[in-house]
PDB file of C-alpha atoms in Angstrom:
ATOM      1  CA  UNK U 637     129.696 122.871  69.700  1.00 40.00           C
ATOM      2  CA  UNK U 638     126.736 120.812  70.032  1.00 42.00           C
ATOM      3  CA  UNK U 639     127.208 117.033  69.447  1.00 46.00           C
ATOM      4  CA  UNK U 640     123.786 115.621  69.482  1.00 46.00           C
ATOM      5  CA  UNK U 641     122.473 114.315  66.086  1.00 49.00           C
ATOM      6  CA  UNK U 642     119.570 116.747  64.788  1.00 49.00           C
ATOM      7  CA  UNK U 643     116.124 115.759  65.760  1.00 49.00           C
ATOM      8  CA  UNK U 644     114.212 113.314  63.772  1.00 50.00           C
ATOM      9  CA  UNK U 645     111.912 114.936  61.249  1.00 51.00           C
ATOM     10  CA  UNK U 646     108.690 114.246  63.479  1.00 52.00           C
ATOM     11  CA  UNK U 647     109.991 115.952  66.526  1.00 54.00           C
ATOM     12  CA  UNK U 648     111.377 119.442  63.550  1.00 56.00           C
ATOM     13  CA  UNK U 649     107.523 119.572  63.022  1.00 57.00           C
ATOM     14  CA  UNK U 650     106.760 119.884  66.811  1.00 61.00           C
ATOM     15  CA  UNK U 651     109.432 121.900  67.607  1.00 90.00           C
ATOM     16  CA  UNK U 652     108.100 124.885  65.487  1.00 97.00           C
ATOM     17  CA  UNK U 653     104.536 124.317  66.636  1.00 97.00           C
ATOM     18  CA  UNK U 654     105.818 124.770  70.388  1.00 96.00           C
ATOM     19  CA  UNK U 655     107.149 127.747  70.054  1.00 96.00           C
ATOM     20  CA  UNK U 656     103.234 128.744  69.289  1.00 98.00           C
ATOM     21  CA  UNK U 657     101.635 130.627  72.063  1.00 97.00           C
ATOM     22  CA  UNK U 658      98.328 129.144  71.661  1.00 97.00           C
ATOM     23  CA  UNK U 659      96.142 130.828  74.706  1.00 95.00           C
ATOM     24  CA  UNK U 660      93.599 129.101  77.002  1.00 94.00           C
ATOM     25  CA  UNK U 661      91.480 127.770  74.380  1.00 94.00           C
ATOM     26  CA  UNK U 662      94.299 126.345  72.466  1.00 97.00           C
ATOM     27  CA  UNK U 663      93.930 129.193  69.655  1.00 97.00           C
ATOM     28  CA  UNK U 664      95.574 131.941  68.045  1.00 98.00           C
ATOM     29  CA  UNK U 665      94.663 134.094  65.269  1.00 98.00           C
ATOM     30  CA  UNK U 666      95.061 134.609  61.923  1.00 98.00           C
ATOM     31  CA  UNK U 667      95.646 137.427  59.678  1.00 98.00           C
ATOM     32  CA  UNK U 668      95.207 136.287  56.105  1.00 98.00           C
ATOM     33  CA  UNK U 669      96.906 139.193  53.806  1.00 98.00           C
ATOM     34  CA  UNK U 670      96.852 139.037  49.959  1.00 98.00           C
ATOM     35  CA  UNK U 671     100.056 138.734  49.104  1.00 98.00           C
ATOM     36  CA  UNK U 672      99.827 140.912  45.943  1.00 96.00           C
ATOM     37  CA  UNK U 673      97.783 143.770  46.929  1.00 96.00           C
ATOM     38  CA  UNK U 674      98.875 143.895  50.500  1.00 98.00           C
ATOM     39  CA  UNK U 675      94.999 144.055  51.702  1.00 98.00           C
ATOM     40  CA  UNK U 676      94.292 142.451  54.864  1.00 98.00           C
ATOM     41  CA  UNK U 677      91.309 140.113  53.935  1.00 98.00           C
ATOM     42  CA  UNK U 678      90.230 138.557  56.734  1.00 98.00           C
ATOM     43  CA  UNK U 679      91.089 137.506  60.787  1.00 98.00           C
ATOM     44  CA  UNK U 680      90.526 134.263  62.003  1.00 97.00           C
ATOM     45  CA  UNK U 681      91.575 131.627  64.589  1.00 97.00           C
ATOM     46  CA  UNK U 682      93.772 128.531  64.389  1.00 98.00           C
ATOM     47  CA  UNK U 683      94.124 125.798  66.338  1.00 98.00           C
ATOM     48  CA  UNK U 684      96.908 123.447  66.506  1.00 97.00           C
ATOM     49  CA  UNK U 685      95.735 121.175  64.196  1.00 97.00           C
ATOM     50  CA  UNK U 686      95.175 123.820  61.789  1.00 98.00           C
ATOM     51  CA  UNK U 687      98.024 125.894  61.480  1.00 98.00           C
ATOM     52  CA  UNK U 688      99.835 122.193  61.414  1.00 97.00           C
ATOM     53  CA  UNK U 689      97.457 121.884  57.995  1.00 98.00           C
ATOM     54  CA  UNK U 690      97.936 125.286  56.603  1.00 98.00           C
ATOM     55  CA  UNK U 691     101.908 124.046  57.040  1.00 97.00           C
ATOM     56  CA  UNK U 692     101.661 120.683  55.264  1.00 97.00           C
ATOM     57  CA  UNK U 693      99.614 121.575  52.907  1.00 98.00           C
ATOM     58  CA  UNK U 694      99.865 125.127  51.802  1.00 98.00           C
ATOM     59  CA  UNK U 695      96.411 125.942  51.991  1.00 98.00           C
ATOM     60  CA  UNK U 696      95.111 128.009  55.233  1.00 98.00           C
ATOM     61  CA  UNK U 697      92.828 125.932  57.408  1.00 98.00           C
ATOM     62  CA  UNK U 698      90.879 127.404  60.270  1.00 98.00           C
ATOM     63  CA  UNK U 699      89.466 126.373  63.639  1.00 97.00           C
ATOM     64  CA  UNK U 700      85.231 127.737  64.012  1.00 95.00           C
ATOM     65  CA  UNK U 701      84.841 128.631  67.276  1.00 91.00           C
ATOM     66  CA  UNK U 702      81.088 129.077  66.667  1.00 89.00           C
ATOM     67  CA  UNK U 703      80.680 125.423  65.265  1.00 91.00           C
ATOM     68  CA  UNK U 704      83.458 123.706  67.068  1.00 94.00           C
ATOM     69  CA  UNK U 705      85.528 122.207  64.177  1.00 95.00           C
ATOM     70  CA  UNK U 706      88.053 122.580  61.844  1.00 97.00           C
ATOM     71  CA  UNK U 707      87.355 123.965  57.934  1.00 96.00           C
ATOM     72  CA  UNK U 708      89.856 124.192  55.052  1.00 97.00           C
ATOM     73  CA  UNK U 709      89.129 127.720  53.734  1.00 97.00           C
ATOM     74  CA  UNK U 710      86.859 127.366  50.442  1.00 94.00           C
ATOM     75  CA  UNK U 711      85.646 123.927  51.366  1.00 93.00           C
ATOM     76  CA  UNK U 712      82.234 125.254  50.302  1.00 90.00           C
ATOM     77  CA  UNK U 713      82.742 128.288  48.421  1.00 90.00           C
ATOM     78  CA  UNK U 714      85.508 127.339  46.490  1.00 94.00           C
ATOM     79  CA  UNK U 715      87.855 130.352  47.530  1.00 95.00           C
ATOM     80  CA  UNK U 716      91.114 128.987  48.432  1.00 97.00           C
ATOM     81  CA  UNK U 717      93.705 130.312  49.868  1.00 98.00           C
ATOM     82  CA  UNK U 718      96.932 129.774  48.918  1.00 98.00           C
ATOM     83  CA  UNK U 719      99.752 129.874  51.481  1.00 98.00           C
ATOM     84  CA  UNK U 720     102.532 132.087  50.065  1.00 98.00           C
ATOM     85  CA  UNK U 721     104.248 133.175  53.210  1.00 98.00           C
ATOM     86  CA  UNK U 722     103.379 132.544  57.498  1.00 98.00           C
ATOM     87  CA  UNK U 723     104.732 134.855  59.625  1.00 98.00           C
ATOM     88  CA  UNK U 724     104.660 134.402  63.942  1.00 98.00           C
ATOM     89  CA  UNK U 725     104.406 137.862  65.816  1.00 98.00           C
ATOM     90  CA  UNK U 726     106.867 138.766  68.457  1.00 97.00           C
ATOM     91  CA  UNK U 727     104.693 136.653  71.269  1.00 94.00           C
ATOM     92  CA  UNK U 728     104.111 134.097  69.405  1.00 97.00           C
ATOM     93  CA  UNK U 729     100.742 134.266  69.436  1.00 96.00           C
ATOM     94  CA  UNK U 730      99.523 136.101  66.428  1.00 98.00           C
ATOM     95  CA  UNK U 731      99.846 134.283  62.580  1.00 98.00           C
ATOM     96  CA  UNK U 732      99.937 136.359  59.238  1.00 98.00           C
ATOM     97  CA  UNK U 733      99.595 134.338  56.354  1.00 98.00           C
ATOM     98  CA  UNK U 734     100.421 136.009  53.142  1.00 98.00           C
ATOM     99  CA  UNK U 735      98.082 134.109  50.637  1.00 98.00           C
ATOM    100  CA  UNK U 736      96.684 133.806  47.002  1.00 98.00           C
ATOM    101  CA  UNK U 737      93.222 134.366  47.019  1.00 98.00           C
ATOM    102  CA  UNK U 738      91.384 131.891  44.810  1.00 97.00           C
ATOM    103  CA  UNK U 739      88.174 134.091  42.988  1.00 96.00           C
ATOM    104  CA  UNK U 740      89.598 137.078  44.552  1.00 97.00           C
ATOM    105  CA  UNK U 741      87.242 136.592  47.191  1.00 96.00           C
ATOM    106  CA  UNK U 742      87.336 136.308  50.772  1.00 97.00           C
ATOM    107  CA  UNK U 743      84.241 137.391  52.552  1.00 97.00           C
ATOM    108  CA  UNK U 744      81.028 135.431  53.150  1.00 94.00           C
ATOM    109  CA  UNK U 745      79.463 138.429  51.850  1.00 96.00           C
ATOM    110  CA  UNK U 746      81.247 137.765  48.485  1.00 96.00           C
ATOM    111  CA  UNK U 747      83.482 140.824  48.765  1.00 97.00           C
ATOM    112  CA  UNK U 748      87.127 141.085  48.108  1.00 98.00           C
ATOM    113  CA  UNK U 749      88.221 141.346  51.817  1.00 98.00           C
ATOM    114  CA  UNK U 750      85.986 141.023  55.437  1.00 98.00           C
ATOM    115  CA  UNK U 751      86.404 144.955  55.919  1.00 98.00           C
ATOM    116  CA  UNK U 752      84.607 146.697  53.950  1.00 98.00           C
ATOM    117  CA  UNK U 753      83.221 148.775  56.128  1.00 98.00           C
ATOM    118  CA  UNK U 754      85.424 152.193  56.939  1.00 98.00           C
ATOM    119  CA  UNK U 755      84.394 154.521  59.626  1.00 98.00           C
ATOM    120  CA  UNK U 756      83.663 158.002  58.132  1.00 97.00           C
ATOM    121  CA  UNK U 757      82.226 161.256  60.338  1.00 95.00           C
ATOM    122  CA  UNK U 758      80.944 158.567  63.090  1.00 95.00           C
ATOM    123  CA  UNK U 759      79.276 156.363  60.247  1.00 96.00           C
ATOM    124  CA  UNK U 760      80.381 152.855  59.055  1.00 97.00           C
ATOM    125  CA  UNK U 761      80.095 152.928  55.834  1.00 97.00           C
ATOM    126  CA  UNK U 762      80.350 150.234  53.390  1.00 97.00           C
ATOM    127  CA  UNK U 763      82.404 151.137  50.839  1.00 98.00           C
ATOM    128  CA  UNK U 764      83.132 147.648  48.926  1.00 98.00           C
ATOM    129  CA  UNK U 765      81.473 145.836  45.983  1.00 96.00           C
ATOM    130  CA  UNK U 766      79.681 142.525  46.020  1.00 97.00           C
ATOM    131  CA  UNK U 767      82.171 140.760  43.362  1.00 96.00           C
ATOM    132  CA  UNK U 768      79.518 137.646  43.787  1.00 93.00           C
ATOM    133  CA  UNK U 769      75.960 137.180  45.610  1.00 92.00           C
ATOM    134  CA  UNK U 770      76.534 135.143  48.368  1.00 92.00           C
ATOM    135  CA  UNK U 771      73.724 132.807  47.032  1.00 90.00           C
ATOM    136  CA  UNK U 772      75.984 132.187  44.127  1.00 90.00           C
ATOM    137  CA  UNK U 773      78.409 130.947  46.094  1.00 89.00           C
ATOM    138  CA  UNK U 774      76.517 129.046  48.774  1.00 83.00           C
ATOM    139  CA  UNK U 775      73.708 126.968  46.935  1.00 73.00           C
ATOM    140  CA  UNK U 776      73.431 124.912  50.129  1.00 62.00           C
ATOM    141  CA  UNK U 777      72.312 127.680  52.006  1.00 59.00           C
ATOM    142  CA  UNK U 778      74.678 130.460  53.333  1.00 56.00           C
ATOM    143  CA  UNK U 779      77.230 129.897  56.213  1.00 58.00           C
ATOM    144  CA  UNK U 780      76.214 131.511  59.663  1.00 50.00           C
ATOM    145  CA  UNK U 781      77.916 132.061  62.897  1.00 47.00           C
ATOM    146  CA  UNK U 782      81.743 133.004  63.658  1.00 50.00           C
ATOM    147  CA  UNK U 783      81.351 133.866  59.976  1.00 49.00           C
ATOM    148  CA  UNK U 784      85.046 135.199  59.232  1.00 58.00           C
ATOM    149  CA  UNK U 785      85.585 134.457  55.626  1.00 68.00           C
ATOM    150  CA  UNK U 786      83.584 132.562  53.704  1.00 67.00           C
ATOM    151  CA  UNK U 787      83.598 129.072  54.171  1.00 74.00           C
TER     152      UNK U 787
ATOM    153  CA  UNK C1477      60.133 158.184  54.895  1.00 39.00           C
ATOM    154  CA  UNK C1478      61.352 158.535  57.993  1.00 42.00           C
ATOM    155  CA  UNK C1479      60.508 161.800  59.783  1.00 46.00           C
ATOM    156  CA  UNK C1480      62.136 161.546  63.558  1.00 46.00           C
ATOM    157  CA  UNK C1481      64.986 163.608  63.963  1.00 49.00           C
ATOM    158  CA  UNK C1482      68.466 163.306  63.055  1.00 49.00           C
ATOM    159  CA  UNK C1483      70.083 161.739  66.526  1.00 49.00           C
ATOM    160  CA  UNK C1484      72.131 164.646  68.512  1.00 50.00           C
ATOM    161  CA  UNK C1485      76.019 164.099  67.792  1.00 51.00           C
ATOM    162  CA  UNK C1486      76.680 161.628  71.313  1.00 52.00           C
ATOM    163  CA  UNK C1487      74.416 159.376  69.941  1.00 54.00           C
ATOM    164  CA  UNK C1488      75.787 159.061  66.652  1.00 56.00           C
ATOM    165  CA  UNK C1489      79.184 158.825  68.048  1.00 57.00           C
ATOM    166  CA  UNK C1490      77.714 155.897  70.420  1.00 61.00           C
ATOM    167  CA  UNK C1491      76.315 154.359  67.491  1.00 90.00           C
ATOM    168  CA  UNK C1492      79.363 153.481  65.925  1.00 97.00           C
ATOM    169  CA  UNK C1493      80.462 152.042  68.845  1.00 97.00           C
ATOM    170  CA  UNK C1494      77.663 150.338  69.351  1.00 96.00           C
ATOM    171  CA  UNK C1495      78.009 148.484  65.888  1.00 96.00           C
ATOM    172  CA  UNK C1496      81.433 146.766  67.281  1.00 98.00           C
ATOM    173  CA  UNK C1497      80.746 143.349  68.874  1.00 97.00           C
ATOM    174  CA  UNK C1498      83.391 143.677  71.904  1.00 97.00           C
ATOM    175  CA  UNK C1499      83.608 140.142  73.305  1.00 95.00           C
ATOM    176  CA  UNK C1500      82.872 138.838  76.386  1.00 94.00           C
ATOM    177  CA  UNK C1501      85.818 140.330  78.034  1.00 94.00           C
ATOM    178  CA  UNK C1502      85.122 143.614  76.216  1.00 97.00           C
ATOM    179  CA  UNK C1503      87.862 143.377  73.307  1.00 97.00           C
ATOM    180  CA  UNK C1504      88.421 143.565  70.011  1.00 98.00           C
ATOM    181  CA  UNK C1505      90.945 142.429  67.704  1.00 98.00           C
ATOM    182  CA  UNK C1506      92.763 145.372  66.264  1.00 98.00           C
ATOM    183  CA  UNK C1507      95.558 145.138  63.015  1.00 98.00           C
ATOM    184  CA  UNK C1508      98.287 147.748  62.646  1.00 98.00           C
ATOM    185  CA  UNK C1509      99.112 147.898  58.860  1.00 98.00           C
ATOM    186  CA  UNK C1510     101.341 150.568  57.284  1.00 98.00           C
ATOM    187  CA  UNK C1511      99.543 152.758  54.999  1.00 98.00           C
ATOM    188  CA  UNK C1512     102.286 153.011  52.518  1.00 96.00           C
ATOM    189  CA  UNK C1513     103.318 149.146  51.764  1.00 96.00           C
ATOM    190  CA  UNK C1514     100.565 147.901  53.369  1.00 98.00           C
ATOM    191  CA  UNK C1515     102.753 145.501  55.566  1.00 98.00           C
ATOM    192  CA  UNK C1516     100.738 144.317  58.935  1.00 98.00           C
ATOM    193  CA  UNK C1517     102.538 145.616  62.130  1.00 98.00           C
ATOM    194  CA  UNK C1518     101.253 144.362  65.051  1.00 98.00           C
ATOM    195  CA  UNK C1519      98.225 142.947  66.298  1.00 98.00           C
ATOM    196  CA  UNK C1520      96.490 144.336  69.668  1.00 97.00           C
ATOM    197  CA  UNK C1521      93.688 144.474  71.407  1.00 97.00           C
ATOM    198  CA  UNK C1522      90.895 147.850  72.059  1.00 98.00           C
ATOM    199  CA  UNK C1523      88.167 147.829  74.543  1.00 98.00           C
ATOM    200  CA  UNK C1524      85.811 150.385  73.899  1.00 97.00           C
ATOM    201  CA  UNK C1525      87.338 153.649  75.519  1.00 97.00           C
ATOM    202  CA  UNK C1526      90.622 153.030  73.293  1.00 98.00           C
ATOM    203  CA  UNK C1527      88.742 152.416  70.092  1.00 98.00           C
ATOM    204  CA  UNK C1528      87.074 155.851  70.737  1.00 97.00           C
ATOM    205  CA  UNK C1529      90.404 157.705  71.464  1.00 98.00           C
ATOM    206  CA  UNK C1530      91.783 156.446  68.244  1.00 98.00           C
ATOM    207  CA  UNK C1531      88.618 157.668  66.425  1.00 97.00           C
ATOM    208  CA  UNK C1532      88.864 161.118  68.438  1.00 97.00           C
ATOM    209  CA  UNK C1533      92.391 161.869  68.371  1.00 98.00           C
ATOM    210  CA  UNK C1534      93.488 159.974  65.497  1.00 98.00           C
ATOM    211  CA  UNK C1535      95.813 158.162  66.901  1.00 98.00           C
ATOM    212  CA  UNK C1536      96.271 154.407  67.787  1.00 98.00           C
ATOM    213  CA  UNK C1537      94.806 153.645  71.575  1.00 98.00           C
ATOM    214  CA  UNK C1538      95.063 149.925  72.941  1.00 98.00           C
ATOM    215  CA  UNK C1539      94.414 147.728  76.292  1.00 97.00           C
ATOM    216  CA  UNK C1540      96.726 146.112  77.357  1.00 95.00           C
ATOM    217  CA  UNK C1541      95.623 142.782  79.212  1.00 91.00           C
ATOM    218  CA  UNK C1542      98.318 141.568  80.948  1.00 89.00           C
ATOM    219  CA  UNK C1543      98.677 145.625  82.307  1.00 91.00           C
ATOM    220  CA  UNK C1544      95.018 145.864  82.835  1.00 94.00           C
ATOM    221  CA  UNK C1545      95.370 149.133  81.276  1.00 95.00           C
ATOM    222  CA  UNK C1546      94.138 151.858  77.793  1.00 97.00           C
ATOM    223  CA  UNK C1547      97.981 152.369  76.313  1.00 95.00           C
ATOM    224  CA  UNK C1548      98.768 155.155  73.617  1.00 97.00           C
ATOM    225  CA  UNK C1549     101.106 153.368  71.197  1.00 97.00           C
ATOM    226  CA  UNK C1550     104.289 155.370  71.414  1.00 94.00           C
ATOM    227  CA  UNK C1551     103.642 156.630  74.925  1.00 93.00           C
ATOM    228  CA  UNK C1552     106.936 155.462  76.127  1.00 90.00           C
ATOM    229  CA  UNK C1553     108.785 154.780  72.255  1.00 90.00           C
ATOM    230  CA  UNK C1554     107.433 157.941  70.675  1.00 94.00           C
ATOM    231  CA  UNK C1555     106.608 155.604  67.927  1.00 95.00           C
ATOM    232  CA  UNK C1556     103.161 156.630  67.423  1.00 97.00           C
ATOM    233  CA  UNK C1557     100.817 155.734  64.805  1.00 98.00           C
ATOM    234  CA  UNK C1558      98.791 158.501  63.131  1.00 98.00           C
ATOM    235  CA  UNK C1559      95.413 157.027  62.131  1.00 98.00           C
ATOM    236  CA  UNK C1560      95.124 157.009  58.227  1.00 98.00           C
ATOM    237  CA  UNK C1561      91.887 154.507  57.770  1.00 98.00           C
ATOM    238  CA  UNK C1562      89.620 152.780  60.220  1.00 98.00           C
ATOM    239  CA  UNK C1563      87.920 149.606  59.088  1.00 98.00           C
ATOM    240  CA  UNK C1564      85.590 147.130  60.777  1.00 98.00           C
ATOM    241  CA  UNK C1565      85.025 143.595  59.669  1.00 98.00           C
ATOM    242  CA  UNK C1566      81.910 141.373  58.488  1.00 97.00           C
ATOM    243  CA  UNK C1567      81.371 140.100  61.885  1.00 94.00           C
ATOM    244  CA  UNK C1568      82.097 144.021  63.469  1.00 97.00           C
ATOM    245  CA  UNK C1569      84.712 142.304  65.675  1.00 96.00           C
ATOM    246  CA  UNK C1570      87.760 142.828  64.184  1.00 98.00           C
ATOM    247  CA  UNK C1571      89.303 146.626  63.260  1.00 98.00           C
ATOM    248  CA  UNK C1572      92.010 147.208  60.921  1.00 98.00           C
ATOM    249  CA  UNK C1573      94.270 150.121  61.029  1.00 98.00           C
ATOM    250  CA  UNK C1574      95.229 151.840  58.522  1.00 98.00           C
ATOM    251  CA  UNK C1575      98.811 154.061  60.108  1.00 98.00           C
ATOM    252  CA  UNK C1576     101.926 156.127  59.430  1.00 98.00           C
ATOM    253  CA  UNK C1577     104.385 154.580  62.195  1.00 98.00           C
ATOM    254  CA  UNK C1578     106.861 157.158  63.518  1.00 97.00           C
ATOM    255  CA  UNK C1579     109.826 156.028  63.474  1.00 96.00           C
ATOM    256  CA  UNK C1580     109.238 153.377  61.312  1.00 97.00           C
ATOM    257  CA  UNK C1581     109.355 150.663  64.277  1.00 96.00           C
ATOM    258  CA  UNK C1582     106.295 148.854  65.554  1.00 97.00           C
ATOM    259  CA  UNK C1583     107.988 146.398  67.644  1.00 97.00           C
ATOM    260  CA  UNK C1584     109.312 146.270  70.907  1.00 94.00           C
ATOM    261  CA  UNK C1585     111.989 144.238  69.740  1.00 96.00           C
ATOM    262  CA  UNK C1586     113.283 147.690  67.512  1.00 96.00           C
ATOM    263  CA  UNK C1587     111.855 146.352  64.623  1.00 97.00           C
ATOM    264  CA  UNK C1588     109.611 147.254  61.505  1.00 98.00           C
ATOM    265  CA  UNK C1589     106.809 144.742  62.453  1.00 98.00           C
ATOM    266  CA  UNK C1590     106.393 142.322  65.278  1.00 98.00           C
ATOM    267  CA  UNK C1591     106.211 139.422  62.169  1.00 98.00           C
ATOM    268  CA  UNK C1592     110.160 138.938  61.827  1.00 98.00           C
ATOM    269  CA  UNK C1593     109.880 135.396  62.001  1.00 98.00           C
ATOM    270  CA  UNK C1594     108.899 133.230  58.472  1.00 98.00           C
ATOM    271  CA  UNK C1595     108.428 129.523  58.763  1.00 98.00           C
ATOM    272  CA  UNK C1596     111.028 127.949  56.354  1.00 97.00           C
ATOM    273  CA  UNK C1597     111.610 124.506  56.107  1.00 95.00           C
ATOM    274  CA  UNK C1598     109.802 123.703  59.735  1.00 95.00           C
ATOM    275  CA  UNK C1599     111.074 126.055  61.524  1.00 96.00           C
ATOM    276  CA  UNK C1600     110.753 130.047  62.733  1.00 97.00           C
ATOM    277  CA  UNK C1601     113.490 132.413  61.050  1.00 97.00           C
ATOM    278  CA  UNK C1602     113.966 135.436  61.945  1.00 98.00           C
ATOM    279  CA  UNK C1603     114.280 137.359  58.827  1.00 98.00           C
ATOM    280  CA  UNK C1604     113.917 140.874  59.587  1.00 98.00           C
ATOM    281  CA  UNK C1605     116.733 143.198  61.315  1.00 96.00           C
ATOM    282  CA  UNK C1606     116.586 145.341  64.295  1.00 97.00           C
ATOM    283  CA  UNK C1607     116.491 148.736  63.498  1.00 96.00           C
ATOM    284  CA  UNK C1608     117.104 150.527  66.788  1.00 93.00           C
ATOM    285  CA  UNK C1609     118.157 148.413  70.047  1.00 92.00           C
ATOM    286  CA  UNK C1610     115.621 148.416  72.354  1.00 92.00           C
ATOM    287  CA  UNK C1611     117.764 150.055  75.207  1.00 90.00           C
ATOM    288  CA  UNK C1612     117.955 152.905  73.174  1.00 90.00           C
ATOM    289  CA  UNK C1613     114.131 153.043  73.025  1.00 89.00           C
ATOM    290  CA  UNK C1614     113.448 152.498  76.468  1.00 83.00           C
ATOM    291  CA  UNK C1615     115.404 154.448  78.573  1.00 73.00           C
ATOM    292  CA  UNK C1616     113.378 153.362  81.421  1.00 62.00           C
ATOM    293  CA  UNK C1617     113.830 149.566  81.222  1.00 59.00           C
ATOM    294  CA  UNK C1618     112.051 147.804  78.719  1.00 57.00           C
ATOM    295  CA  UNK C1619     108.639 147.404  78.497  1.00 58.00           C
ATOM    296  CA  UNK C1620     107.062 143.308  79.666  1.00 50.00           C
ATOM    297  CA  UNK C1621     104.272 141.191  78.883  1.00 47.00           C
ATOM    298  CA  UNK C1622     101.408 141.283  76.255  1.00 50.00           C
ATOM    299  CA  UNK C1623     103.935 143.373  74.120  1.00 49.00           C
ATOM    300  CA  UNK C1624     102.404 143.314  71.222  1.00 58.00           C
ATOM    301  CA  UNK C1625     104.159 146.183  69.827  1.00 68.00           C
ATOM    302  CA  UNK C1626     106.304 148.898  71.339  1.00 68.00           C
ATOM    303  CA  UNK C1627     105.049 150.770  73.854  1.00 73.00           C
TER     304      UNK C1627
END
């Protein structure tokens, strides 16, 4: 029943972007599952830009709130992720990406997933394995600030 | 080589607390993920005083911020979710839940998990079904803003 001609290719891309609840600061965040295991590795935020480059390219990209800018997950450390799967919560403003983990590694720590720590009898207790030292992974010196994920 | 006391049990139980970096508004992110297939539910929000009644009673406790108020998941649904695993992230700002969800319905919308909608070919699908209408779940009119989740 509706006549118009679709909507040039430009103005698909926006259209799915808009329906984004991005909040005050123009961000929402990002749960990045592994889409094998199921283990939640890691919560960051997006920005426009980069949820519109996690799209396009297939590779999650990130806003850093602590250093102001965007960063292609792995740009340093070489652990990629691989965009399987994005999901948009119910309000729009909540992502899940289900993603390939490139080294199996996600944390700056150079664990398998940002929560390794699980609360037992009032304790946090860490209860993960280094896979790699950190200084392995970051022989420029190791990322600080906003640190979710390595870089 | 330490030989002061062990700390009496309300300071360990403030300890863990103190560990979380609540942000400036007092929050932290919190992930819902079924214990069984390991699926992420919802994504919320805990101040402190609802991160301690999960811990205590074992089952989830959120804030809602556009109520202004602590909100036992389930409350009005009687979907709760039983507690199964508590971890905290890298950066001690981000908690993910490990939960059995009665009923099998997270979302206010009657479904599974607030993430029905997959990005496919630029644009939001909804790809998962409602399981229960939500006028059967809330008797009482249905539940508005900052739903993240049923309530």
């Amino acid at each position: 029943m509706n006549d118009a001609p679709p909507p040039p290719a430009g103005r698909a891309a926006a259209d799915w972007l808009g329906e984004v609840g991005f909040d005050a600061n123009g961000l929402v965040t990002a749960v990045a599952q592994d889409a094998a295991s199921g283990r939640v590795l890691m919560v960051a935020w997006m920005n426009r830009e980069s949820l519109a480059l996690t799209a396009a390219t297939g590779f999650a990209h990130y806003w850093s709130r602590s250093r102001g800018r965007l960063w292609k997950k792995g740009e340093e450390s070489g652990h990629l992720q691989r965009v399987v799967e994005l999901r948009l919560d119910c309000d729009g403003d909540v992502v899940v990406l289900r993603i390939d983990q490139a080294g199996g590694i996600a944390c700056h720590t150079g664990r398998e997933s940002c929560f390794y720590r699980r609360l037992e009898d009032g304790r946090w207790v860490t209860v993960d394995a280094v896979l790699r030292p950190p200084e392995d992974i970051y022989r420029g010196g190791l990322p600080h600030g906003d640190g979710h994920g390595s870089r």
